[in-house]
Amino acid sequence: FSPSITTTPRSPTLLDASKCGNYDYDVIIVGCGVGGHGAALHSRAQDLSTAVFSGRDVGGTCVNRGCVPSKALLAASGRVREMQNEEHLSEFGITVEGGAQSVKFDREGVANHAKQLANRVKGNLEGSLVALGVDIVEGKGILTGKAHEVKDDASGKVYTAKDIILAPGSIPFVPPGVTVDEKTVYTSDGALELQSIPEWVAIIGSGYIGLEFSDVYTALGSEVTFIEALPNIMPTFDREIAKMAERLLIRDRPIDYRTGVFASEVTPGIPGEKPVTIKMIDAKTKEHVETLEVDAAMVATGRVPNTKDMGLEDAGIETQRGFIAVNEKMQVLTKHDGGEVVPGLWCIGDANGKMMLAHAASAQGISAIENICGREHVVNHDAIPAACFTHPEIAMVGPTEEQAIERAAKEGWTLGKSQGNFRANSKALAELEGNGIAKVLYNKDNGKVVAVHIIGLHAADLIQECANAVAAGTTVQELSMMVHTHPTLCEVLDEAFKGAVGMSAH
Ligand SMILES: Cc1cc2nc3c(=O)[nH]c(=O)nc-3n(C[C@H](O)[C@H](O)[C@H](O)COP(=O)(O)OP(=O)(O)OC[C@H]3O[C@@H](n4cnc5c(N)ncnc54)[C@H](O)[C@@H]3O)c2cc1C
Ligand SMILES: NC(=O)c1ccc[n+]([C@@H]2O[C@H](COP(=O)([O-])OP(=O)(O)OC[C@H]3O[C@@H](n4cnc5c(N)ncnc54)[C@H](O)[C@@H]3O)[C@@H](O)[C@H]2O)c1
């Protein structure tokens, strides 16, 4: 996540709050993750006096314990995988003296790369806030129960603002019965420190986090067993893509899995002395099915909002499993069903549960500020892309094919489908990465792109063109006439767009 500074730096704002009348600030933001940071930058760009409560955690999950360090681990481990793959190297005509297996890595060095990158991005983030004149309050912000007020839990000082944006983010969800010691049984928080590379690690949950870490672990030499509660592995992904991912990311690697089972009891071990034990029960019958003894277990079973102890009850706000209800404009509602708008209170990012992605949090922050400024704005969540940074990557925008079929039937339009292939793409073949597809789903009646799912080299970068198309309502007819650079991976999409209108790509 790279912060962009878009306005002229100003001096601190506390004393020159010009628009906020009787308040200390125009806007106070509680939480300084990417959501809070995005909101703060946009708030200053509108010349609003702005303060952020950071809870001593500038950058939040994404920068310190999420996107940034995990991508550093994936980058380093991906290189190890590639350089140790003798067959792959020999196809390029490359040999490594002493054999590809002589390529070594240093666990601490890899871990340091992740840590240093996180610190660097955190510093950049903090620097951008300071340069723009955002006041940073280091403590935690707690609603006092009186409108427009936030208390600093460290000093007890109360600050006021015309508008308050809650951006407290999320923390790992640990299912009941699972004991985490962050050494042998850990969440992503512990895993990112890469304290060890276990010989055999069980990963509980086959979502984004589980998949990305299976990529890191297998590249660094571990064997992985997935434990997934739902009947399919990778249950939240488009089925066709998940099947292909199973071939590319699971079957060819030292990975096996159990599906339809809950990890009901997980007990930490002692490295080198006592294994981690994992009792599994059938997801339907709840009967014990198996007990595994492994070197380590990673808990990747989703995330829950970090909204405890921030004074929500005192402010008359009822949460659902901790999630704060918001309307389309990001205004906080008193409750999830039939709640009323709480004036001057907004919630963005993971805590509102709309979409747990860094760029979604930031986009919601910008949107909230637009609405605060009186310019009505609604984020189109259907046009927000997502990516899983495995090797190869998986990326998508819009509903899965299964969801799109349902949507088309319900709304009465015809679903079209067209595919581009990496195996026919010159750039992919030059990289010896011919595995993968790009699937474009569109509305046959008006030509508009509904969703795109890609698995293949640099899918995370390729998806942006598709997200822009969904956002702008571009049709496959228009896309098929747009010129794509040759030779690039973008031509995989060109093939799919052209295929949708009966043209053939070169
Ligand atoms: C391992 C991992 C990898 C990920 N990879 C990606 C990825 O590649 N791409 C992607 O888009 N997303 C990724 N995510 C998800 C992404 O990190 C989150 O969606 C994003 O961080 C949400 O931003 P946020 O601002 O809502 O919350 P957070 O980043 O969680 O920030 C909230 C901040 O508020 C602070 N806070 C909480 N309460 C208070 C309070 N009362 N007062 C002051 N401060 C408070 C918290 O300490 C935290 O610093 C990943 C997550 C994980 C765990
Ligand atoms: N690249 C990215 O964009 C990225 C990367 C990592 C995380 N994230 C975000 O972080 C959030 C959390 O990721 P995640 O992978 O933890 O959650 P997830 O919701 O993607 O996947 C969790 C999986 O765990 C399974 N599960 C839950 N309880 C279980 C149990 N007791 N036993 C066995 N399986 C169980 C679920 O069925 C599900 O498949 C996601 O919402 C994602 O948006 C994004």
Coordinates of C-alpha atoms and ligand atoms in Angstrom, one line a residue:
F1 CA 0.0 0.0 0.0
S2 CA 1.7 3.2 -1.1
P3 CA 0.3 6.4 0.3
S4 CA -0.1 9.2 -2.2
I5 CA 0.0 12.8 -1.1
T6 CA -2.3 14.9 -3.2
T7 CA -2.6 18.3 -1.5
T8 CA -0.1 20.9 -0.5
P9 CA 1.3 20.3 3.0
R10 CA -0.2 22.4 5.7
S11 CA 0.7 23.1 9.3
P12 CA -1.1 21.2 12.2
T13 CA -4.8 22.0 12.2
L14 CA -5.9 22.0 15.9
L15 CA -5.6 25.7 16.3
D16 CA -6.8 26.9 12.9
A17 CA -10.0 24.8 12.6
S18 CA -11.8 27.1 10.3
K19 CA -15.0 25.2 9.4
C20 CA -15.7 23.2 12.6
G21 CA -17.4 26.0 14.6
N22 CA -17.6 24.9 18.2
Y23 CA -15.8 21.6 17.6
D24 CA -12.1 20.9 17.9
Y25 CA -12.0 19.3 14.5
D26 CA -14.2 18.9 11.4
V27 CA -13.4 15.2 11.3
I28 CA -12.0 12.8 13.9
I29 CA -11.1 9.3 12.7
V30 CA -10.8 6.4 15.1
G31 CA -8.3 3.9 13.8
C32 CA -5.4 4.5 11.5
G33 CA -5.3 1.5 9.3
V34 CA -5.6 1.9 5.5
G35 CA -9.3 2.9 5.9
G36 CA -8.6 5.6 8.5
H37 CA -5.5 6.8 6.5
G38 CA -7.4 7.0 3.2
A39 CA -10.2 9.0 5.0
A40 CA -7.6 11.3 6.6
L41 CA -5.9 12.1 3.4
H42 CA -9.1 12.8 1.6
S43 CA -10.4 14.9 4.5
R44 CA -7.3 17.1 4.3
A45 CA -7.6 17.3 0.5
Q46 CA -11.0 18.9 1.2
D47 CA -9.3 21.3 3.7
L48 CA -11.1 19.8 6.7
S49 CA -9.3 20.0 10.0
T50 CA -8.6 16.4 10.9
A51 CA -7.4 14.2 13.8
V52 CA -6.7 10.5 13.8
F53 CA -6.7 8.2 16.9
S54 CA -4.0 5.7 16.1
G55 CA -4.1 3.4 19.1
R56 CA -0.3 3.3 18.7
D57 CA -0.7 1.2 15.5
V58 CA -0.3 3.5 12.5
G59 CA -0.9 1.3 9.4
G60 CA -3.2 -1.2 11.2
T61 CA -3.6 -4.7 10.0
C62 CA -2.7 -4.3 6.3
V63 CA 0.7 -2.6 6.9
N64 CA 1.8 -4.3 10.1
R65 CA 0.1 -7.7 10.1
G66 CA -1.5 -8.2 6.7
C67 CA -1.2 -7.3 3.1
V68 CA 2.3 -5.8 3.2
P69 CA 4.3 -8.3 5.2
S70 CA 2.5 -11.3 3.7
K71 CA 3.3 -10.1 0.2
A72 CA 7.0 -9.7 1.2
L73 CA 7.0 -13.4 2.4
L74 CA 5.3 -14.5 -0.8
A75 CA 7.8 -12.6 -2.9
A76 CA 10.8 -14.1 -1.2
S77 CA 9.4 -17.7 -1.0
G78 CA 8.2 -17.5 -4.6
R79 CA 11.8 -16.9 -5.7
V80 CA 13.0 -19.8 -3.6
R81 CA 10.3 -22.1 -5.3
E82 CA 11.4 -20.9 -8.8
M83 CA 15.1 -21.1 -8.2
Q84 CA 14.8 -24.6 -6.7
N85 CA 12.8 -25.9 -9.6
E86 CA 15.4 -27.5 -11.8
E87 CA 13.1 -28.6 -14.5
H88 CA 11.6 -25.1 -14.9
L89 CA 15.1 -23.5 -14.9
S90 CA 16.4 -25.9 -17.5
E91 CA 13.6 -25.0 -19.9
F92 CA 15.0 -21.5 -19.8
G93 CA 18.4 -23.0 -20.4
I94 CA 19.5 -22.1 -16.9
T95 CA 21.5 -24.3 -14.6
V96 CA 22.6 -23.6 -11.1
E97 CA 26.0 -24.8 -10.1
G98 CA 25.7 -27.6 -7.6
G99 CA 22.0 -28.2 -8.7
A100 CA 18.9 -26.1 -8.0
Q101 CA 18.6 -27.7 -4.6
S102 CA 21.8 -25.8 -3.6
V103 CA 19.8 -22.6 -3.7
K104 CA 19.5 -21.8 0.0
F105 CA 17.5 -19.2 2.0
D106 CA 17.8 -17.8 5.5
R107 CA 14.6 -17.9 7.5
E108 CA 15.5 -14.9 9.5
G109 CA 16.5 -13.0 6.4
V110 CA 13.1 -13.7 4.8
A111 CA 11.3 -12.7 8.0
N112 CA 13.4 -9.5 8.2
H113 CA 12.4 -8.6 4.7
A114 CA 8.7 -8.7 5.7
K115 CA 9.4 -6.8 9.0
Q116 CA 11.5 -4.1 7.4
L117 CA 9.0 -3.5 4.6
A118 CA 6.1 -3.2 7.1
N119 CA 8.2 -0.6 9.1
R120 CA 9.1 1.3 6.0
V121 CA 5.5 1.5 4.7
K122 CA 4.3 2.4 8.2
G123 CA 6.8 5.3 8.3
N124 CA 5.6 6.5 4.9
L125 CA 2.0 6.4 6.1
E126 CA 2.8 8.4 9.2
G127 CA 4.9 10.8 7.3
S128 CA 2.1 11.5 4.8
L129 CA -0.3 12.3 7.7
V130 CA 2.1 14.6 9.4
A131 CA 3.0 16.4 6.1
L132 CA -0.7 17.0 5.4
G133 CA -1.3 18.4 8.9
V134 CA -3.4 15.6 10.3
D135 CA -3.1 15.5 14.1
I136 CA -2.3 12.0 15.4
V137 CA -3.6 11.2 18.9
E138 CA -1.7 8.1 20.0
G139 CA -4.3 6.6 22.4
K140 CA -7.4 4.6 21.6
G141 CA -10.5 6.6 20.8
I142 CA -13.7 5.7 22.8
L143 CA -17.1 7.2 22.2
T144 CA -18.3 8.9 25.3
G145 CA -22.0 8.5 24.6
K146 CA -22.4 12.2 23.9
A147 CA -22.7 13.0 20.2
H148 CA -19.6 14.4 18.5
E149 CA -17.2 13.3 21.3
V150 CA -14.3 10.9 21.5
K151 CA -12.2 10.3 24.6
D152 CA -8.5 9.4 24.4
D153 CA -8.3 6.3 26.7
A154 CA -4.7 7.1 27.6
S155 CA -5.0 10.7 28.8
G156 CA -8.8 10.8 29.4
K157 CA -9.0 14.0 27.3
V158 CA -12.2 14.5 25.3
Y159 CA -12.0 15.7 21.7
T160 CA -15.0 16.9 19.7
A161 CA -15.6 16.9 16.0
K162 CA -18.5 17.6 13.7
D163 CA -18.1 14.2 12.1
I164 CA -16.5 11.1 13.6
I165 CA -15.4 8.2 11.4
L166 CA -14.9 4.8 13.1
A167 CA -12.3 2.7 11.4
P168 CA -11.2 0.1 14.0
G169 CA -10.7 -2.8 11.6
S170 CA -10.6 -6.5 12.5
I171 CA -8.7 -9.2 14.4
P172 CA -8.3 -12.9 13.7
F173 CA -11.2 -15.1 14.5
V174 CA -10.2 -18.1 16.7
P175 CA -12.9 -20.8 16.8
P176 CA -14.0 -22.2 20.2
G177 CA -11.8 -25.1 21.3
V178 CA -8.7 -23.7 19.6
T179 CA -5.9 -22.5 21.9
V180 CA -3.5 -20.1 20.2
D181 CA 0.0 -19.7 21.7
E182 CA 1.3 -17.8 18.6
K183 CA 4.3 -20.2 18.5
T184 CA 3.1 -23.6 17.6
V185 CA -0.6 -22.7 17.1
Y186 CA -0.9 -19.3 15.5
T187 CA -3.0 -16.9 13.6
S188 CA -1.7 -14.8 10.7
D189 CA -0.3 -12.4 13.3
G190 CA 2.2 -15.0 14.5
A191 CA 2.7 -16.7 11.1
L192 CA 4.0 -13.4 9.6
E193 CA 6.9 -13.4 12.0
L194 CA 8.0 -16.7 10.5
Q195 CA 9.5 -17.9 13.8
S196 CA 10.0 -21.4 12.3
I197 CA 9.4 -23.3 9.2
P198 CA 7.5 -26.4 10.4
E199 CA 8.0 -29.7 8.7
W200 CA 4.3 -30.3 8.7
V201 CA 1.8 -27.6 9.3
A202 CA -2.0 -27.9 9.4
I203 CA -3.8 -24.8 8.0
I204 CA -7.3 -24.5 9.4
G205 CA -9.4 -22.7 6.8
S206 CA -8.8 -22.6 3.0
G207 CA -9.7 -18.9 2.4
Y208 CA -7.3 -16.1 1.3
I209 CA -5.0 -16.3 4.3
G210 CA -4.8 -20.1 4.3
L211 CA -4.0 -20.3 0.6
E212 CA -1.4 -17.6 0.6
F213 CA 0.4 -19.2 3.5
S214 CA 0.3 -22.6 1.9
D215 CA 2.1 -21.0 -1.0
V216 CA 4.8 -19.6 1.4
Y217 CA 5.2 -22.8 3.5
T218 CA 5.4 -25.2 0.6
A219 CA 8.0 -23.0 -1.2
L220 CA 10.1 -23.0 2.0
G221 CA 9.9 -26.8 2.4
S222 CA 6.9 -27.5 4.6
E223 CA 4.2 -30.1 4.0
V224 CA 0.7 -28.7 4.5
T225 CA -2.7 -30.2 5.4
F226 CA -5.7 -28.0 5.0
I227 CA -8.7 -28.5 7.3
E228 CA -11.8 -26.9 5.8
A229 CA -15.3 -26.9 7.4
L230 CA -17.3 -26.5 4.2
P231 CA -17.7 -29.4 1.7
N232 CA -15.3 -27.8 -0.9
I233 CA -11.7 -26.6 -0.6
M234 CA -11.5 -22.8 -1.3
P235 CA -15.3 -22.5 -0.9
T236 CA -15.6 -18.8 -1.4
F237 CA -13.9 -18.8 -4.8
D238 CA -15.6 -19.3 -8.2
R239 CA -16.0 -23.1 -8.6
E240 CA -14.3 -23.4 -11.9
I241 CA -11.4 -21.3 -10.7
A242 CA -11.2 -23.2 -7.4
K243 CA -10.9 -26.5 -9.4
M244 CA -8.1 -25.1 -11.5
A245 CA -6.5 -23.7 -8.4
E246 CA -6.7 -27.2 -6.8
R247 CA -4.7 -28.5 -9.7
L248 CA -2.1 -25.7 -9.8
L249 CA -1.8 -24.8 -6.1
I250 CA -2.5 -28.0 -4.3
R251 CA -2.2 -31.2 -6.3
D252 CA 1.3 -30.5 -7.6
R253 CA 2.5 -29.6 -4.1
P254 CA 3.0 -31.4 -0.9
I255 CA -0.5 -30.5 0.3
D256 CA -3.4 -32.6 1.3
Y257 CA -6.7 -31.7 2.7
R258 CA -9.8 -32.6 4.7
T259 CA -13.1 -31.0 3.9
G260 CA -16.4 -31.0 5.7
V261 CA -14.7 -31.1 9.1
F262 CA -14.2 -28.6 11.9
A263 CA -11.1 -28.3 13.9
S264 CA -12.9 -28.6 17.2
E265 CA -10.0 -28.8 19.6
V266 CA -6.5 -27.6 18.9
T267 CA -3.8 -27.9 21.6
P268 CA -0.4 -26.2 21.3
G269 CA 2.8 -28.4 21.4
I270 CA 6.4 -27.9 22.5
P271 CA 8.8 -27.6 19.5
G272 CA 10.9 -30.8 19.2
E273 CA 9.1 -32.4 22.2
K274 CA 5.4 -32.5 21.9
P275 CA 3.3 -32.2 18.7
V276 CA 0.3 -29.9 18.2
T277 CA -2.9 -32.0 18.4
I278 CA -5.9 -31.3 16.3
K279 CA -9.2 -33.0 16.9
M280 CA -11.6 -32.9 14.0
I281 CA -15.4 -33.4 14.0
D282 CA -17.7 -33.9 11.1
A283 CA -19.2 -30.5 10.2
K284 CA -22.7 -32.1 10.0
T285 CA -22.9 -34.9 12.5
K286 CA -20.4 -33.3 14.9
E287 CA -18.9 -36.7 15.5
H288 CA -15.1 -37.1 16.0
V289 CA -13.5 -38.2 12.8
E290 CA -9.8 -37.9 13.2
T291 CA -7.0 -36.5 15.4
L292 CA -3.9 -35.1 13.7
E293 CA -0.5 -34.6 15.3
V294 CA 1.5 -32.0 13.5
D295 CA 4.4 -29.7 14.1
A296 CA 2.3 -26.5 13.9
A297 CA -1.1 -25.3 13.1
M298 CA -2.2 -22.0 11.5
V299 CA -5.7 -20.7 12.3
A300 CA -7.0 -18.9 9.2
T301 CA -10.7 -19.1 9.9
G302 CA -11.7 -15.6 9.1
R303 CA -11.6 -12.3 10.9
V304 CA -13.9 -10.5 13.4
P305 CA -14.5 -6.8 13.9
N306 CA -12.3 -5.0 16.5
T307 CA -15.1 -3.1 18.0
K308 CA -15.1 -4.2 21.6
D309 CA -14.6 -1.5 24.3
M310 CA -15.0 1.5 22.1
G311 CA -18.2 2.9 23.7
L312 CA -20.6 1.7 21.0
E313 CA -23.2 0.6 23.6
D314 CA -23.1 4.0 25.3
A315 CA -23.7 5.6 22.0
G316 CA -26.8 3.5 21.5
I317 CA -25.3 1.3 18.8
E318 CA -26.2 -2.4 18.6
T319 CA -23.6 -4.5 16.7
Q320 CA -24.1 -7.9 15.1
R321 CA -21.2 -10.3 15.9
G322 CA -19.3 -7.0 16.5
F323 CA -20.0 -5.6 13.0
I324 CA -21.3 -2.0 12.9
A325 CA -24.3 -1.5 10.6
V326 CA -23.9 1.3 8.0
N327 CA -26.1 2.5 5.1
E328 CA -24.7 2.9 1.6
K329 CA -23.1 6.2 2.5
M330 CA -21.2 4.7 5.4
Q331 CA -23.4 6.4 8.0
V332 CA -23.7 4.3 11.2
L333 CA -27.1 2.9 12.0
T334 CA -28.3 2.1 15.5
K335 CA -28.9 -1.6 14.5
H336 CA -28.7 -4.0 11.6
D337 CA -32.4 -4.4 10.9
G338 CA -34.4 -1.1 10.6
G339 CA -31.8 1.0 12.5
E340 CA -31.7 4.7 12.4
V341 CA -28.9 6.9 11.2
V342 CA -26.7 8.2 14.0
P343 CA -26.0 11.8 13.0
G344 CA -22.3 12.7 12.5
L345 CA -21.1 9.1 12.9
W346 CA -19.6 7.0 10.1
C347 CA -17.9 3.6 9.9
I348 CA -15.6 2.3 7.2
G349 CA -13.4 -0.7 6.6
D350 CA -13.4 -4.3 8.0
A351 CA -15.5 -3.2 11.0
N352 CA -18.6 -2.7 8.9
G353 CA -18.3 -6.1 7.3
K354 CA -19.1 -5.0 3.7
M355 CA -15.8 -6.2 2.2
M356 CA -12.7 -7.1 4.1
L357 CA -10.1 -5.7 1.8
A358 CA -7.6 -2.9 2.2
H359 CA -8.5 -0.9 -0.9
A360 CA -12.3 -1.3 0.0
A361 CA -11.6 0.3 3.4
S362 CA -9.7 3.1 1.8
A363 CA -12.4 3.7 -0.9
Q364 CA -15.1 3.7 1.8
G365 CA -13.1 6.3 3.8
I366 CA -12.9 8.6 0.7
S367 CA -16.6 8.0 0.1
A368 CA -17.5 8.9 3.7
I369 CA -15.6 12.2 3.4
E370 CA -17.4 12.9 0.1
N371 CA -20.7 12.5 1.9
I372 CA -19.6 14.6 4.8
C373 CA -18.8 17.3 2.3
G374 CA -22.4 17.1 1.0
R375 CA -21.5 15.4 -2.3
E376 CA -23.6 12.2 -2.3
H377 CA -21.4 9.2 -3.0
V378 CA -21.9 5.4 -2.9
V379 CA -19.1 2.9 -3.3
N380 CA -19.9 0.3 -6.0
H381 CA -18.7 -2.9 -4.1
D382 CA -19.4 -5.0 -7.2
A383 CA -16.6 -3.2 -9.0
I384 CA -14.0 -3.7 -6.3
P385 CA -11.4 -6.3 -7.4
A386 CA -9.8 -8.8 -5.1
A387 CA -6.7 -11.0 -5.4
C388 CA -5.0 -13.9 -3.8
F389 CA -1.3 -13.6 -4.2
T390 CA -0.4 -17.2 -4.6
H391 CA 1.9 -18.4 -7.5
P392 CA 0.1 -18.2 -9.9
E393 CA -2.3 -15.5 -8.6
I394 CA -6.1 -15.6 -8.5
A395 CA -8.0 -12.4 -9.0
M396 CA -11.6 -11.5 -9.4
V397 CA -14.2 -8.8 -9.7
G398 CA -17.9 -9.2 -9.3
P399 CA -19.9 -12.3 -8.4
T400 CA -18.8 -15.9 -8.9
E401 CA -20.3 -17.7 -11.9
E402 CA -22.7 -19.6 -9.6
Q403 CA -23.9 -16.3 -8.1
A404 CA -24.1 -14.6 -11.5
I405 CA -26.4 -17.4 -12.8
E406 CA -28.7 -16.8 -9.8
R407 CA -28.6 -13.1 -10.3
A408 CA -29.4 -13.4 -14.0
A409 CA -32.3 -15.7 -13.3
K410 CA -33.7 -13.4 -10.6
E411 CA -33.3 -10.2 -12.6
G412 CA -34.3 -11.6 -15.9
W413 CA -31.2 -11.2 -18.1
T414 CA -29.0 -13.6 -20.1
L415 CA -25.6 -14.5 -18.8
G416 CA -22.8 -14.7 -21.4
K417 CA -19.4 -16.3 -20.8
S418 CA -16.1 -16.0 -22.7
Q419 CA -12.6 -17.3 -21.9
G420 CA -9.1 -16.3 -22.6
N421 CA -6.2 -18.7 -22.1
F422 CA -2.7 -18.2 -20.8
R423 CA -1.5 -21.3 -22.8
A424 CA -2.0 -19.3 -26.1
N425 CA -0.4 -16.1 -24.8
S426 CA 3.1 -15.3 -26.1
K427 CA 4.2 -13.4 -23.0
A428 CA 3.0 -16.2 -20.7
L429 CA 4.8 -18.8 -22.8
A430 CA 8.0 -16.7 -22.8
E431 CA 7.8 -16.8 -19.0
L432 CA 7.1 -20.5 -19.1
E433 CA 3.8 -19.8 -17.2
G434 CA 1.2 -21.0 -19.7
N435 CA -1.2 -22.3 -17.0
G436 CA -4.4 -20.3 -16.3
I437 CA -7.5 -18.8 -17.7
A438 CA -9.5 -15.5 -17.6
K439 CA -13.2 -15.9 -17.6
V440 CA -15.4 -13.0 -18.5
L441 CA -19.0 -13.1 -17.4
Y442 CA -21.3 -10.5 -19.1
N443 CA -24.9 -9.5 -19.6
K444 CA -25.7 -10.7 -23.2
D445 CA -28.7 -8.2 -23.4
N446 CA -26.6 -5.1 -22.9
G447 CA -23.0 -6.3 -23.3
K448 CA -21.9 -5.0 -19.8
V449 CA -19.2 -6.9 -18.0
V450 CA -20.6 -8.5 -14.8
A451 CA -17.6 -10.3 -13.4
V452 CA -14.2 -11.6 -14.3
H453 CA -12.2 -14.4 -12.7
I454 CA -8.6 -15.0 -13.5
I455 CA -6.1 -17.6 -12.4
G456 CA -2.6 -17.2 -13.9
L457 CA 0.6 -15.2 -13.9
H458 CA 0.1 -11.6 -12.6
A459 CA -3.7 -12.1 -12.4
A460 CA -3.8 -9.4 -9.6
D461 CA -2.5 -6.8 -12.0
L462 CA -4.7 -8.0 -14.9
I463 CA -7.9 -7.7 -13.0
Q464 CA -7.7 -3.9 -12.8
E465 CA -8.8 -3.4 -16.4
C466 CA -11.9 -5.5 -15.7
A467 CA -12.7 -3.7 -12.5
N468 CA -12.6 -0.4 -14.4
A469 CA -14.9 -1.9 -17.0
V470 CA -17.4 -3.0 -14.4
A471 CA -17.2 0.4 -12.7
A472 CA -17.7 2.3 -15.9
G473 CA -20.3 -0.1 -17.4
T474 CA -18.1 -0.8 -20.4
T475 CA -19.5 -3.4 -22.8
V476 CA -17.7 -6.4 -24.3
Q477 CA -18.3 -4.8 -27.7
E478 CA -16.3 -1.7 -26.6
L479 CA -13.6 -3.8 -24.9
S480 CA -13.2 -6.0 -27.9
M481 CA -12.3 -2.9 -30.0
M482 CA -9.8 -1.6 -27.5
V483 CA -6.1 -2.2 -28.4
H484 CA -4.0 -4.3 -26.0
T485 CA -0.2 -4.1 -26.1
H486 CA 1.6 -7.0 -27.7
P487 CA 3.1 -9.2 -26.3
T488 CA 1.5 -8.8 -22.9
L489 CA -0.6 -10.9 -20.5
C490 CA -3.4 -8.4 -21.1
E491 CA -3.9 -10.2 -24.4
V492 CA -5.5 -13.1 -22.4
L493 CA -8.3 -10.6 -21.6
D494 CA -8.3 -9.3 -25.2
E495 CA -9.0 -12.9 -26.3
A496 CA -11.9 -13.2 -23.9
F497 CA -13.4 -9.9 -24.8
K498 CA -13.1 -10.6 -28.6
G499 CA -14.5 -14.1 -28.0
A500 CA -17.6 -12.6 -26.4
V501 CA -18.5 -10.8 -29.6
G502 CA -17.4 -13.6 -32.0
M503 CA -14.1 -12.0 -33.1
S504 CA -10.9 -14.0 -32.9
A505 CA -7.8 -12.6 -31.2
H506 CA -4.4 -12.9 -32.8
Ligands
LIG1 C1 -2.5 -11.9 6.6 C2 -3.4 -10.9 5.9 C3 -3.2 -10.6 4.5 C4 -4.0 -9.6 3.9 N1 -3.7 -9.3 2.6 C5 -4.5 -8.5 2.0 C6 -4.3 -8.1 0.6 O1 -3.3 -8.6 0.0 N2 -5.1 -7.2 0.0 C7 -6.1 -6.7 0.7 O2 -6.8 -5.8 0.1 N3 -6.4 -7.0 1.9 C8 -5.6 -7.8 2.6 N4 -5.9 -8.1 3.9 C9 -7.0 -7.5 4.5 C10 -6.7 -6.1 5.0 O3 -5.6 -6.1 5.8 C11 -7.9 -5.4 5.7 O4 -9.0 -5.5 4.9 C12 -7.6 -4.0 6.0 O5 -6.4 -3.9 6.8 C13 -8.8 -3.3 6.7 O6 -8.4 -2.0 6.9 P1 -9.1 -1.2 8.1 O7 -8.6 0.2 8.1 O8 -10.6 -1.4 8.1 O9 -8.7 -1.9 9.5 P2 -7.2 -2.2 10.1 O10 -6.2 -2.3 9.1 O11 -7.4 -3.4 10.9 O12 -6.9 -1.0 11.0 C14 -7.7 -0.6 12.1 C15 -6.8 0.1 13.0 O13 -7.6 0.7 14.1 C16 -6.9 0.5 15.3 N5 -8.0 0.6 16.4 C17 -8.9 -0.2 16.7 N6 -9.7 0.3 17.7 C18 -9.2 1.5 17.9 C19 -9.6 2.6 18.8 N7 -10.6 2.5 19.6 N8 -8.9 3.7 18.8 C20 -7.8 3.9 17.9 N9 -7.4 2.9 17.1 C21 -8.1 1.8 17.1 C22 -6.4 -0.9 15.2 O14 -5.4 -1.2 16.1 C23 -5.8 -0.8 13.8 O15 -4.5 -0.1 13.8 C24 -5.1 -9.0 4.6 C25 -5.3 -9.4 5.9 C26 -4.5 -10.3 6.6 C27 -4.7 -10.6 8.0
LIG2 N1 -5.1 -11.2 -0.8 C1 -6.1 -10.7 -0.1 O1 -6.9 -9.8 -0.5 C2 -6.3 -11.1 1.3 C3 -5.4 -11.9 1.9 C4 -5.6 -12.4 3.2 C5 -6.7 -12.0 3.9 N2 -7.6 -11.2 3.3 C6 -8.9 -10.9 3.9 O2 -8.8 -11.3 5.3 C7 -10.1 -11.9 5.6 C8 -9.8 -13.2 6.4 O3 -9.2 -14.2 5.6 P1 -9.3 -15.7 6.0 O4 -8.6 -16.5 4.9 O5 -9.0 -15.9 7.4 O6 -10.9 -15.9 5.9 P2 -11.9 -16.5 4.8 O7 -13.2 -16.1 5.3 O8 -11.4 -16.1 3.4 O9 -11.7 -18.1 4.9 C9 -11.9 -18.8 6.1 C10 -12.1 -20.2 5.8 O10 -12.1 -21.0 7.1 C11 -13.1 -21.9 7.1 N3 -13.4 -22.2 8.5 C12 -13.9 -21.4 9.5 N4 -14.0 -22.0 10.7 C13 -13.4 -23.3 10.5 C14 -13.1 -24.4 11.4 N5 -13.4 -24.3 12.7 N6 -12.5 -25.5 10.9 C15 -12.2 -25.5 9.6 N7 -12.5 -24.5 8.7 C16 -13.1 -23.4 9.2 C17 -14.2 -21.3 6.3 O11 -15.2 -22.2 5.8 C18 -13.5 -20.5 5.2 O12 -13.3 -21.3 4.1 C19 -10.8 -12.3 4.3 O13 -12.1 -11.7 4.4 C20 -10.0 -11.6 3.2 O14 -10.8 -10.7 2.6 C21 -7.5 -10.8 2.0

